[in-house]
Short mmCIF file of C-alpha atoms in Angstrom, two decimals:
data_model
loop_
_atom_site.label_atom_id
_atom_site.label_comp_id
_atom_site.label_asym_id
_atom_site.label_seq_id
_atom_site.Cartn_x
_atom_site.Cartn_y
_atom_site.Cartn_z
CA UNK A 13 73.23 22.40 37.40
CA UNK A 14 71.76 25.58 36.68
CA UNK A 15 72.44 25.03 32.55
CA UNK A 16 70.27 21.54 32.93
CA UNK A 17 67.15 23.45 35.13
CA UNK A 18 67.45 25.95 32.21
CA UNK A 19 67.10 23.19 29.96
CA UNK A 20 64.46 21.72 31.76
CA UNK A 21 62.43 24.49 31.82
CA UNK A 22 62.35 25.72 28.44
CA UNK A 23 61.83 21.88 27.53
CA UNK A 24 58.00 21.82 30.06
CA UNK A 25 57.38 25.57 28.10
CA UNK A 26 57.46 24.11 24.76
CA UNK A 27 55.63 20.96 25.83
CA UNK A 28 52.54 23.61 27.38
CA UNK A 29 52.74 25.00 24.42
CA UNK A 30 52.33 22.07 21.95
CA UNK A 31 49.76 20.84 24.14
CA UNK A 32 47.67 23.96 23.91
CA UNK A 33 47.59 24.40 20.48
CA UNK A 34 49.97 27.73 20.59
CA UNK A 35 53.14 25.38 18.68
CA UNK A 36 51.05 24.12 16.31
CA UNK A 37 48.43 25.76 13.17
CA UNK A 38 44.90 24.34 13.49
CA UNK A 39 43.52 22.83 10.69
CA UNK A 40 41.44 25.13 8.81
CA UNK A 41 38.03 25.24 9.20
CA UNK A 42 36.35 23.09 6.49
CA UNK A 43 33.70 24.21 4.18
CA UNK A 44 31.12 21.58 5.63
CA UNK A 45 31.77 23.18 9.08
CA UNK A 46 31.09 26.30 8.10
CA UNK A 47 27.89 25.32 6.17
CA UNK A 48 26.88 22.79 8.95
CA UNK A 49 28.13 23.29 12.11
CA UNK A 50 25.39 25.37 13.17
CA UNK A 51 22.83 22.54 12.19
CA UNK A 52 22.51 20.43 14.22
CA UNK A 53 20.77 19.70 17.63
CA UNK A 54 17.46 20.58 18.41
CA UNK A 55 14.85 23.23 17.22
CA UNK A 56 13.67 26.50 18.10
CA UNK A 57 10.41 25.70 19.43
CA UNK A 58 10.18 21.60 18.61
CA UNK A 59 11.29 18.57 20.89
CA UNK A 60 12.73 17.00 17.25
CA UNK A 61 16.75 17.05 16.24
CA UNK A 62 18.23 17.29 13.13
CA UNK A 63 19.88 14.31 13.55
CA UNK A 64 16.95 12.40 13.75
CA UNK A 65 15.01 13.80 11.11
CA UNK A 66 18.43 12.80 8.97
CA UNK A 67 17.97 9.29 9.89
CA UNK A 68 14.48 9.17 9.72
CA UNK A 69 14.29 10.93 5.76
CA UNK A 70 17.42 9.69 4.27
CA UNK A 71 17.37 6.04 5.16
CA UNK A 72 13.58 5.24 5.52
CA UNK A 73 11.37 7.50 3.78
CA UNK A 74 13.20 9.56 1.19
CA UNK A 75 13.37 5.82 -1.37
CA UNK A 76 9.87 4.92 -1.24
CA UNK A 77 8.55 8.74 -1.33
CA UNK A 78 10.72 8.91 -5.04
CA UNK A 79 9.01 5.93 -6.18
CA UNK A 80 5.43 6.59 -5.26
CA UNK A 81 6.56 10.07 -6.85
CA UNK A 82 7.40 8.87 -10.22
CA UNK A 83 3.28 6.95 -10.56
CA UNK A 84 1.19 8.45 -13.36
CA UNK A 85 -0.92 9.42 -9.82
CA UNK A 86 1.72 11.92 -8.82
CA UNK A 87 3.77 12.95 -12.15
CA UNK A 88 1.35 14.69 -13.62
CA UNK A 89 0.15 18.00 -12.36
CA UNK A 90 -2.66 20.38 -13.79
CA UNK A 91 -1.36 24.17 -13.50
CA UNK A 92 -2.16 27.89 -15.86
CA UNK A 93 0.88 29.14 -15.60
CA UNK A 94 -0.67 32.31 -17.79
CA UNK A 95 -2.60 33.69 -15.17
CA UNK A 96 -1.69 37.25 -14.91
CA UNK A 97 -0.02 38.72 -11.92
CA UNK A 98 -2.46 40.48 -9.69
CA UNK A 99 0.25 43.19 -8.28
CA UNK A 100 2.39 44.76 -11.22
CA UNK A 101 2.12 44.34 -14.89
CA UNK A 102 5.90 44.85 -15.53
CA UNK A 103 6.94 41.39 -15.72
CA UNK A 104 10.03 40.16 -17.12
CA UNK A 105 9.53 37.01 -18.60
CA UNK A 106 12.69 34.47 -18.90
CA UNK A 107 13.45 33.56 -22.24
CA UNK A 108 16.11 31.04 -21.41
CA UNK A 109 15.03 27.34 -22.85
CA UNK A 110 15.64 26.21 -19.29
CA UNK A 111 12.90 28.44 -18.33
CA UNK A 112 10.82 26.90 -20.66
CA UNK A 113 7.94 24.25 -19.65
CA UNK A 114 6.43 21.48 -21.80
CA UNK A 115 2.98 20.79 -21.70
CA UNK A 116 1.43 17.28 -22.14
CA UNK A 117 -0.39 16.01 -25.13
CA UNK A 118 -3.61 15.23 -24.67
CA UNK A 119 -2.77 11.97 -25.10
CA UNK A 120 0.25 11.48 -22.70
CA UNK A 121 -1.84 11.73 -20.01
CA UNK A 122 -4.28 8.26 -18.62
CA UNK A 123 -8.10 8.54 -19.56
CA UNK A 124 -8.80 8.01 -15.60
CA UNK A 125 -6.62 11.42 -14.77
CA UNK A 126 -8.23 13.68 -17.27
CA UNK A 127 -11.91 12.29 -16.65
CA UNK A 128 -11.31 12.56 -13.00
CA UNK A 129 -9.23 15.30 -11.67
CA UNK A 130 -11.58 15.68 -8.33
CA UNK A 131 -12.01 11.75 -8.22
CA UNK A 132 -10.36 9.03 -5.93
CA UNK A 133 -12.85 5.95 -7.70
CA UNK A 134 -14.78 5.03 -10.93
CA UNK A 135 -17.94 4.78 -7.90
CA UNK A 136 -17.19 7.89 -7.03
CA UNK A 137 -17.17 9.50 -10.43
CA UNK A 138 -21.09 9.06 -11.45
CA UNK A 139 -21.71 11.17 -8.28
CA UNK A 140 -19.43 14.31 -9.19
CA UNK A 141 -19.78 14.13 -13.03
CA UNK A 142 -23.20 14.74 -12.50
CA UNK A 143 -22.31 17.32 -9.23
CA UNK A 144 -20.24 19.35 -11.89
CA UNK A 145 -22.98 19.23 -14.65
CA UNK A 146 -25.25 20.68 -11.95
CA UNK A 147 -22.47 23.53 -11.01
CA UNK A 148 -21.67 24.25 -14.76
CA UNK A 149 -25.89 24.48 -15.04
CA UNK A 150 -25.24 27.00 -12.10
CA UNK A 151 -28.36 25.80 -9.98
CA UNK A 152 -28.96 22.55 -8.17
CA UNK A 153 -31.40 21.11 -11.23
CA UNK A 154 -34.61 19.56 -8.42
CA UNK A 155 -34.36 16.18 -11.29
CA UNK A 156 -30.96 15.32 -9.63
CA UNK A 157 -31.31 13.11 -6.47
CA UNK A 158 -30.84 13.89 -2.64
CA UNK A 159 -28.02 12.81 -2.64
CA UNK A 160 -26.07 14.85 -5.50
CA UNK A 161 -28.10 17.68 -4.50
CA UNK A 162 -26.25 17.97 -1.33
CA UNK A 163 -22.74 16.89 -2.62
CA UNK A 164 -22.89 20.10 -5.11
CA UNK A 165 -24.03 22.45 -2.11
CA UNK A 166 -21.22 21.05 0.26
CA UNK A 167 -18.39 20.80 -2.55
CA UNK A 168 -19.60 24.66 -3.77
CA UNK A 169 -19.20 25.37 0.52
CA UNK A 170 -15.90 23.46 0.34
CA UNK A 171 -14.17 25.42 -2.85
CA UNK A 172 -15.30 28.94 -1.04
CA UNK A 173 -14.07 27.86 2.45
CA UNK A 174 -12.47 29.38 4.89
CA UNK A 175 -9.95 26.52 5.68
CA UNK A 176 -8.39 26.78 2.07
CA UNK A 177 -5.16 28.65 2.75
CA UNK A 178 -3.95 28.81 -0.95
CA UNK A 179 -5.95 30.74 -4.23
CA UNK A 180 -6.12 27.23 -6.87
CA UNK A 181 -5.89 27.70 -10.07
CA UNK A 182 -9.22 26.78 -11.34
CA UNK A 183 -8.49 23.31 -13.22
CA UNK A 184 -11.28 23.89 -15.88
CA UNK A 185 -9.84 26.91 -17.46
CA UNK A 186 -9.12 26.37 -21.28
CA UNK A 187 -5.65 27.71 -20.01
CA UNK A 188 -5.00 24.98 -17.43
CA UNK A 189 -2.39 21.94 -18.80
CA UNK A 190 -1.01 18.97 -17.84
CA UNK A 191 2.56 18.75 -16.97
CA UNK A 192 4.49 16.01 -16.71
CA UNK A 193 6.92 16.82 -13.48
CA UNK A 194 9.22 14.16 -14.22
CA UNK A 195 10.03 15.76 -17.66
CA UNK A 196 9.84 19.31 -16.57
CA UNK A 197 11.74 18.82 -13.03
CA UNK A 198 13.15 21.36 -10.34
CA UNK A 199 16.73 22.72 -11.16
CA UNK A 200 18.82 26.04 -12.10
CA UNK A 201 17.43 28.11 -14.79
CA UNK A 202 19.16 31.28 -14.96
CA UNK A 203 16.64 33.12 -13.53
CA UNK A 204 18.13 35.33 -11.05
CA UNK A 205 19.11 39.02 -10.52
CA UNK A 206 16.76 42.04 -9.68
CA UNK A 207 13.53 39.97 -10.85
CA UNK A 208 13.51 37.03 -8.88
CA UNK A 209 14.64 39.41 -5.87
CA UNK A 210 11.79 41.28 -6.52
CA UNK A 211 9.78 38.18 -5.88
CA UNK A 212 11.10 36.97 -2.76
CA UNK A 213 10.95 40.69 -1.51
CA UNK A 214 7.54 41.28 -1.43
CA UNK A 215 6.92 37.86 -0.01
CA UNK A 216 9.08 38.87 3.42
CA UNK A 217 8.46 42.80 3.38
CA UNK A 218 4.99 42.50 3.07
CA UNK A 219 3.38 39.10 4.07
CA UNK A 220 5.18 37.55 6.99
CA UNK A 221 4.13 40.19 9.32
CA UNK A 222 6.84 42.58 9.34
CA UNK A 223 7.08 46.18 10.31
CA UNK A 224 8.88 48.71 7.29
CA UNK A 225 11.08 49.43 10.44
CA UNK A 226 12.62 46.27 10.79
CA UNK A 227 15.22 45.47 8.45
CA UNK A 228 15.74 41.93 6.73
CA UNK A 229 19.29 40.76 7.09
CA UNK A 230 20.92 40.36 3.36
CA UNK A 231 18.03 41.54 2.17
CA UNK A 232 19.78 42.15 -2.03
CA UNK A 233 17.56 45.13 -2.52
CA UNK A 234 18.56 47.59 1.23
CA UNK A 235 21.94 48.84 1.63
CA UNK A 236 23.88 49.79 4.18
CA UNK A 237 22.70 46.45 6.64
CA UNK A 238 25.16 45.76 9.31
CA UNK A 239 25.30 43.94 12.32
CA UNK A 240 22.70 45.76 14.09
CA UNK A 241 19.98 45.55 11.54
CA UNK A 242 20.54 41.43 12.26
CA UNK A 243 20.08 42.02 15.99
CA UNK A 244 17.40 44.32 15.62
CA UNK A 245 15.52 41.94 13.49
CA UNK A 246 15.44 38.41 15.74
CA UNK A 247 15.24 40.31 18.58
CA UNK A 248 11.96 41.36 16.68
CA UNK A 249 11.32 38.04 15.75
CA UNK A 250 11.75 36.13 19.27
CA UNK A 251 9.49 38.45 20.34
CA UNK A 252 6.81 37.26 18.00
CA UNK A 253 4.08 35.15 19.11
CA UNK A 254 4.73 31.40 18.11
CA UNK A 255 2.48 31.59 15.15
CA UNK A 256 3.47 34.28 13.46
CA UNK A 257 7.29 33.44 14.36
CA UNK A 258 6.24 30.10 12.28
CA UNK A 259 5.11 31.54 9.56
CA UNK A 260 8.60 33.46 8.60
CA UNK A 261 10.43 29.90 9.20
CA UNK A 262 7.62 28.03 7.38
CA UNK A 263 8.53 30.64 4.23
CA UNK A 264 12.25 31.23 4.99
CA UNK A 265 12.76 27.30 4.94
CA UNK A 266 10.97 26.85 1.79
CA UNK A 267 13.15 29.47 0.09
CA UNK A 268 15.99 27.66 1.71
CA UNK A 269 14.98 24.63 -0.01
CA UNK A 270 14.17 26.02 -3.60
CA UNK A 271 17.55 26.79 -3.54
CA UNK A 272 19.08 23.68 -2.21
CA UNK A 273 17.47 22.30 -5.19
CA UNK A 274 18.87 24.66 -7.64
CA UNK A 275 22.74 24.18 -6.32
CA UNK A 276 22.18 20.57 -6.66
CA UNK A 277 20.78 20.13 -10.32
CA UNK A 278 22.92 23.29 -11.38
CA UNK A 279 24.23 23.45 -15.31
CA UNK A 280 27.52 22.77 -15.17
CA UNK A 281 28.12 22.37 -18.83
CA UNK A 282 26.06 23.52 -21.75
CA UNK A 283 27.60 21.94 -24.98
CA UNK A 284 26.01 20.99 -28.59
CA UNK A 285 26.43 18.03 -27.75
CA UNK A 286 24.72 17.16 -23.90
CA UNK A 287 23.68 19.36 -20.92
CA UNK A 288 25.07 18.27 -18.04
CA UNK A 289 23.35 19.10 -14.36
CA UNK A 290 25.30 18.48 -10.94
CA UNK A 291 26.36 19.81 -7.35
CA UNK A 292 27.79 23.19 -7.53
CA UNK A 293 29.41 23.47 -4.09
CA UNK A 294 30.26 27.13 -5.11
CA UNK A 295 26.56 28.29 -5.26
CA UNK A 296 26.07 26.21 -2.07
CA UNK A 297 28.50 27.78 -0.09
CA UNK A 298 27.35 31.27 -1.40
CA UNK A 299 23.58 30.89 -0.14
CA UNK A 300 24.33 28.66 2.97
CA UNK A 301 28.40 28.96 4.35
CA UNK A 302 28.20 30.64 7.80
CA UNK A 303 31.04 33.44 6.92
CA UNK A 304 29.51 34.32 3.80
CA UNK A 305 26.35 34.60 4.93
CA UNK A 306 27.01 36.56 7.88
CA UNK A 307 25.22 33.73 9.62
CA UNK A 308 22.75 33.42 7.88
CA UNK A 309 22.96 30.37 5.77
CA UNK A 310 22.93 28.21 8.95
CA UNK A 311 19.65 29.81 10.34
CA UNK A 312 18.35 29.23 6.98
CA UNK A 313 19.25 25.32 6.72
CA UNK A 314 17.55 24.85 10.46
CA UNK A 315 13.95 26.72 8.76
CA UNK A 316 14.50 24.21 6.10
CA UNK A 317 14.17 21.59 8.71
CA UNK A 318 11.19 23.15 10.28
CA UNK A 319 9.25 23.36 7.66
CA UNK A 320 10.00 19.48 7.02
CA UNK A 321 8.48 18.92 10.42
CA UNK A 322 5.04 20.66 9.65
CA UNK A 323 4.61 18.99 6.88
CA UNK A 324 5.37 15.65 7.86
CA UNK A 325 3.02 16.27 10.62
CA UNK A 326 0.30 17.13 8.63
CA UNK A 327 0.80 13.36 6.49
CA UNK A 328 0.76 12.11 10.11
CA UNK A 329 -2.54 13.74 10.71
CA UNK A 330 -4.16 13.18 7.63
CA UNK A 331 -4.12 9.46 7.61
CA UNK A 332 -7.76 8.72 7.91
CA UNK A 333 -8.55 10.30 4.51
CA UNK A 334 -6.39 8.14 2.88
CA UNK A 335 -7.18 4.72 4.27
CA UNK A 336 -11.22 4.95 3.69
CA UNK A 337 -11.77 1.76 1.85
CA UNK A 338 -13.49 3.96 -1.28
CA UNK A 339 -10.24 5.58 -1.74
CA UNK A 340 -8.11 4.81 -4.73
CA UNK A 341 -5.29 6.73 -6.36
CA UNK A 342 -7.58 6.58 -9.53
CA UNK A 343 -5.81 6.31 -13.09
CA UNK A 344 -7.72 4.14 -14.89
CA UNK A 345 -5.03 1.15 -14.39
CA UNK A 346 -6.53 -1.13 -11.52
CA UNK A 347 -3.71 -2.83 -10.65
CA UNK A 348 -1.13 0.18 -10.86
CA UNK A 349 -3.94 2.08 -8.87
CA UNK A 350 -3.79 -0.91 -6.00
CA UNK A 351 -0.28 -1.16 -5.85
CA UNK A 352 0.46 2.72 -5.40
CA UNK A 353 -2.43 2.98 -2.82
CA UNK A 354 -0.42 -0.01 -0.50
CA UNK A 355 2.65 1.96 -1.01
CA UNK A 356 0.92 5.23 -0.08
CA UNK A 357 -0.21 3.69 3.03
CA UNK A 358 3.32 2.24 4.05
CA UNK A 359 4.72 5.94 3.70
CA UNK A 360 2.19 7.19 5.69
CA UNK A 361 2.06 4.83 8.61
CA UNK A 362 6.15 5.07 8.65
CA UNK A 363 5.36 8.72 8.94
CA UNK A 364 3.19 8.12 11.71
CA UNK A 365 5.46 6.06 13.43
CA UNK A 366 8.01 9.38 13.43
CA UNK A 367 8.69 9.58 17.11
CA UNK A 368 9.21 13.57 17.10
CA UNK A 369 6.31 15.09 15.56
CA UNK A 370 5.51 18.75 16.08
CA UNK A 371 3.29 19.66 18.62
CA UNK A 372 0.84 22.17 16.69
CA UNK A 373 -1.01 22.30 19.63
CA UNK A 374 0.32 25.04 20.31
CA UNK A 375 -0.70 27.15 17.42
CA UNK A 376 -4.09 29.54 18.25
CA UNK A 377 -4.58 28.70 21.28
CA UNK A 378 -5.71 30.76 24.35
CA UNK A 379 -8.57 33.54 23.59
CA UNK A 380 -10.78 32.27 20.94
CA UNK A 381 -11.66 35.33 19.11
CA UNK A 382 -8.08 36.29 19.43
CA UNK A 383 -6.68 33.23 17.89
CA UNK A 384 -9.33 33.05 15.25
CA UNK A 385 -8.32 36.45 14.11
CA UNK A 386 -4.82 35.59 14.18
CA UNK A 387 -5.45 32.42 12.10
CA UNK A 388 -7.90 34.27 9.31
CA UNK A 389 -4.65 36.51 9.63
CA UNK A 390 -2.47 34.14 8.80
CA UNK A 391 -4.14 31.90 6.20
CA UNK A 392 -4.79 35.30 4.09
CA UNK A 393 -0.84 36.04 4.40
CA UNK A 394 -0.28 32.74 2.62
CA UNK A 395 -3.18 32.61 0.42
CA UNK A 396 -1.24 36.08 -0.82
CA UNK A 397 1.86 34.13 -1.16
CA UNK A 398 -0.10 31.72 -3.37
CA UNK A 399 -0.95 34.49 -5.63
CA UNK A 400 2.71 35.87 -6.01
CA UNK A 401 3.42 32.90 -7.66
CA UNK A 402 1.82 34.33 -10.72
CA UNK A 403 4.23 37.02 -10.64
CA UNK A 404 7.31 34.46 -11.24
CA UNK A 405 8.53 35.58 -14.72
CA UNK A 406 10.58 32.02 -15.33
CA UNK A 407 7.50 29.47 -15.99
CA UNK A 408 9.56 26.36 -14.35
CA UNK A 409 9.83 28.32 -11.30
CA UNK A 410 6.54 29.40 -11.52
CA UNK A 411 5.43 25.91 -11.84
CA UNK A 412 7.07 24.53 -8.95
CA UNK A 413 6.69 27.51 -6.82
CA UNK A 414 2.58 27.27 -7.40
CA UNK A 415 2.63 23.66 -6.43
CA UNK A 416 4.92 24.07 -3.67
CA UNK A 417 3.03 26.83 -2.07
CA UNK A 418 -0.24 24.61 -3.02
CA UNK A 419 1.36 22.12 -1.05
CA UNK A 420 2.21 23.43 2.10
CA UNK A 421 -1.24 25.70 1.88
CA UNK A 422 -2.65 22.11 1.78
CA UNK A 423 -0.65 20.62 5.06
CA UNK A 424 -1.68 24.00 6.70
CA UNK A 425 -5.15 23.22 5.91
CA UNK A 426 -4.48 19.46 7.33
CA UNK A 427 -3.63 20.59 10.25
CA UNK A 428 -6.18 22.89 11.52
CA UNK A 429 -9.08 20.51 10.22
CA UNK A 430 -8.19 17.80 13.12
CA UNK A 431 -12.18 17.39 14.40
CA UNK A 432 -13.49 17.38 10.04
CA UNK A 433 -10.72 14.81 9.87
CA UNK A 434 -12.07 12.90 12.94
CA UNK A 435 -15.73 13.04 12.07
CA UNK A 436 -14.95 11.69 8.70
CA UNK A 437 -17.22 8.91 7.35
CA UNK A 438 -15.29 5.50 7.16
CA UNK A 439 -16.91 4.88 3.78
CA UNK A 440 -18.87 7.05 1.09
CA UNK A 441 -18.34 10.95 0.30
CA UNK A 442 -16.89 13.17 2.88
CA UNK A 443 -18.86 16.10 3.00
CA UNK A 444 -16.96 18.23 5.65
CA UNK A 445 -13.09 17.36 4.62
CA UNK A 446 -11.70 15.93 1.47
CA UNK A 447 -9.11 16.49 -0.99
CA UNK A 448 -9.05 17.41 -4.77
CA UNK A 449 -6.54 15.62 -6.93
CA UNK A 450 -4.67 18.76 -7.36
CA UNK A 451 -4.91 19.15 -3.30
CA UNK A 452 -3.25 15.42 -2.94
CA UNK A 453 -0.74 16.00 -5.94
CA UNK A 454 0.71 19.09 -4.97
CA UNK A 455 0.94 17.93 -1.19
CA UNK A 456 2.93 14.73 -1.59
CA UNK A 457 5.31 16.17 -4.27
CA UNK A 458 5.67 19.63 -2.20
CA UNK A 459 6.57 17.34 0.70
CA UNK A 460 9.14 15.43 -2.03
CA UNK A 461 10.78 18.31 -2.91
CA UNK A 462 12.06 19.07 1.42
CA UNK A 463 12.58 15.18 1.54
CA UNK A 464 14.92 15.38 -1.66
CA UNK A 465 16.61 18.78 0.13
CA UNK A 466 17.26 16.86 3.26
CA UNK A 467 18.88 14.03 1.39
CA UNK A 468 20.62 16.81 -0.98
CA UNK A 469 22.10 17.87 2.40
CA UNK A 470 23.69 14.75 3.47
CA UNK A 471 25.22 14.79 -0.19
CA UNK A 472 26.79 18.75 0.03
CA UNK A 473 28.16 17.65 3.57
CA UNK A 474 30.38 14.71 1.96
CA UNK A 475 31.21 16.92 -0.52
CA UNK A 476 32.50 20.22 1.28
CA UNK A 477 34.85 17.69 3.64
CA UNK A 478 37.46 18.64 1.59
CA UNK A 479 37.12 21.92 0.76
CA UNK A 480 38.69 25.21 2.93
#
């Protein structure tokens, strides 16, 4: 009796035990889990979840977005990429191939784009040809008529205003070029190390309103961080005020998204005979897994999401601009010009219909002279950010790094010009808010680039499944 209790008893042990999880390994954690775990859900300071913005990118947006992308409109972008840097003269310029960027011949590029890079018609381009004649005269000639004579005053008062949030390159330098962004795309170069550090550095330390006292987590150029340099610093940044706490996610997720890019069209092999780009789950994992990171890549992934919610808010906003009657996505090619500006329209009115925008309502309010200040503050922060880009000594990344921070500068501008945007004209030139070509180019393919790194997400996720 007492040998089958015995029995009994040991037998009930090893069942508790199985059933807890004590007889039995766990499956190791998975790379995706690591990576993505932490992603998910809602975020800090939005109603939206990831989830949703997932759904919403990968499976309605993120196809018609590539193909409006690929239109002579939006391929080709005007850029100097040999302005000097305003802060140090000891650059190191990249003199890998892949660094390299190719220009456009003069005739690669449609008749309508080069005769009308501020243009959105062939009505509208009598009126500013002879505007810009009168600004290159550098006085508003009396001969011209009422009407010009106040379209040059306005669009001077527009290029020197104090909504602009980014420093533009200025399109009629002799040093300005076309480049085709379809043959010059986004992807790994090489360009890494103490340089590009150097970059990203100066852009946290000293422009998204950090103390010297606080220290960044993983920042490559501090030693000695531990644990409570990371609690020290989001304690610090909870504490922030919600638009300056923005600002750091609006820049952290746009590094985190630059370098989505770069794992994703990574060199994986450099022969004689091809080049051939792909997913490097390895460099993934080393800017985004959740152990290797010390937590960081997660937070990072989440600020990439962010940052797809401002902008996608300002394309919500903006609307009105694009559906005046007089505006065309002007190449010269009527038909091609019709055609893009219908698919334009769909993508924007399936952005509108989003049903988690941001609330940027939010954003400077209370005090007025208070939140004026603090929003001259923070359009000069990025408009500095706009000129470190000059800085970049690897001319692809300096190329997509200028139009990237020319488009966000541009939703940022979108979004705190709600009454210009309201008052708008339905037809005819809109003297208080309008868009340059450059404005409307670097917008829509900055907003591209977070689309493609949301999609590029879904694909690392199937990928890491299998990997411990």
């Amino acid at each position: 009796m007492g040998r089958r209790w015995g029995f009994l008893i040991g037998f009930l042990i090893a069942v508790g035990l199985l059933g807890s999880g004590h007889g039995e390994q766990r499956p190791p954690e998975t790379a995706a889990q690591r990576c993505f775990c932490q992603v998910s859900g809602y975020l800090d300071d939005c109603t939206c979840d990831v989830e949703t913005i997932d759904k919403f990118n990968n499976y309605r947006l993120f196809p018609r977005l590539q193909k409006l992308l690929e239109s002579d409109y939006f391929r080709y972008y005007k850029v100097n990429l040999k302005r000097p840097c305003p802060f140090w003269n000891d650059i190191s310029q990249c003199g890998r191939r892949d660094c390299a960027v190719k220009p456009c011949h003069s005739d690669e590029v449609p008749d309508g784009i080069k005769s009308a890079s501020y243009k959105y018609s062939e009505e509208a381009n009598n009126l500013i040809e002879e505007c810009e004649q009168a600004e290159r005269l550098g006085a508003v000639d009396e001969s011209l008529s009422e009407e010009t004579q106040k379209a040059v005053l306005q669009w001077t008062k527009h290029d020197d205003s104090s909504d602009n949030f980014c420093e533009a390159d200025d399109i009629q330098s002799p040093d300005a070029e076309y480049v085709d962004l379809l043959l010059n795309p986004e992807r790994y170069t090489g360009y890494k190390g103490p340089d590009a550090w150097k970059i990203w550095n100066v852009i946290y330390e000293e422009n998204c309103f950090k103390p010297q006292t606080i220290k960044r987590p993983l920042n490559p150029l501090a030693s000695g961080q531990g644990k409570s340099e990371e609690n020290t610093f989001y304690s610090w940044l909870e504490g922030l005020c919600v638009e300056k706490r923005a600002f750091y996610r609006l820049i952290s997720g746009l590094h985190a998204s630059i370098n989505v890019h770069l794992s994703a069209r990574y060199l994986l092999q450099d022969t004689w005979l091809e080049k051939k780009w792909g997913h490097n789950i390895t460099e993934f994992q080393q800017r985004f897994d959740g152990i290797l990171t010390e937590g960081e890549g997660p937070r990072r992934l989440k600020n990439l999401y962010f940052l797809y919610l401002i902008e996608l808010r300002a394309l919500s906003k903006v609307v009105p601009f694009f559906e005046r009657p007089d505006f065309q996505l002007f190449t010269g090619n009527k038909d091609q010009d019709a055609e893009n500006k219908m698919l334009l329209l769909e993508i924007l009115h399936e952005i509108k219909s989003f049903p988690l925008h941001f609330d940027e309502n939010s954003f400077f309010a209370g005090n007025k002279k208070e939140a004026n200040k603090l929003k001259e503050d923070f359009r000069l922060h990025f408009r500095n950010i706009s000129r470190i880009m000059d800085c970049v000594g690897c001319l692809k990344c300096r190329l997509w790094g200028k139009l990237q921070t020319q488009g966000l500068g541009t939703a940022l501008k979108i979004l705190f010009s709600e009454k210009l945007i309201a008052n708008m004209p339905e037809s005819g030139p809109s003297y208080e808010f309008h868009l340059t070509r450059q404005e409307i180019v670097s917008l829509f393919n900055a907003f591209g680039r977070i689309s493609t790194s949301v999609k590029e997400l879904e694909n690392f996720r199937n990928l890491l499944q299998s990997v411990h």
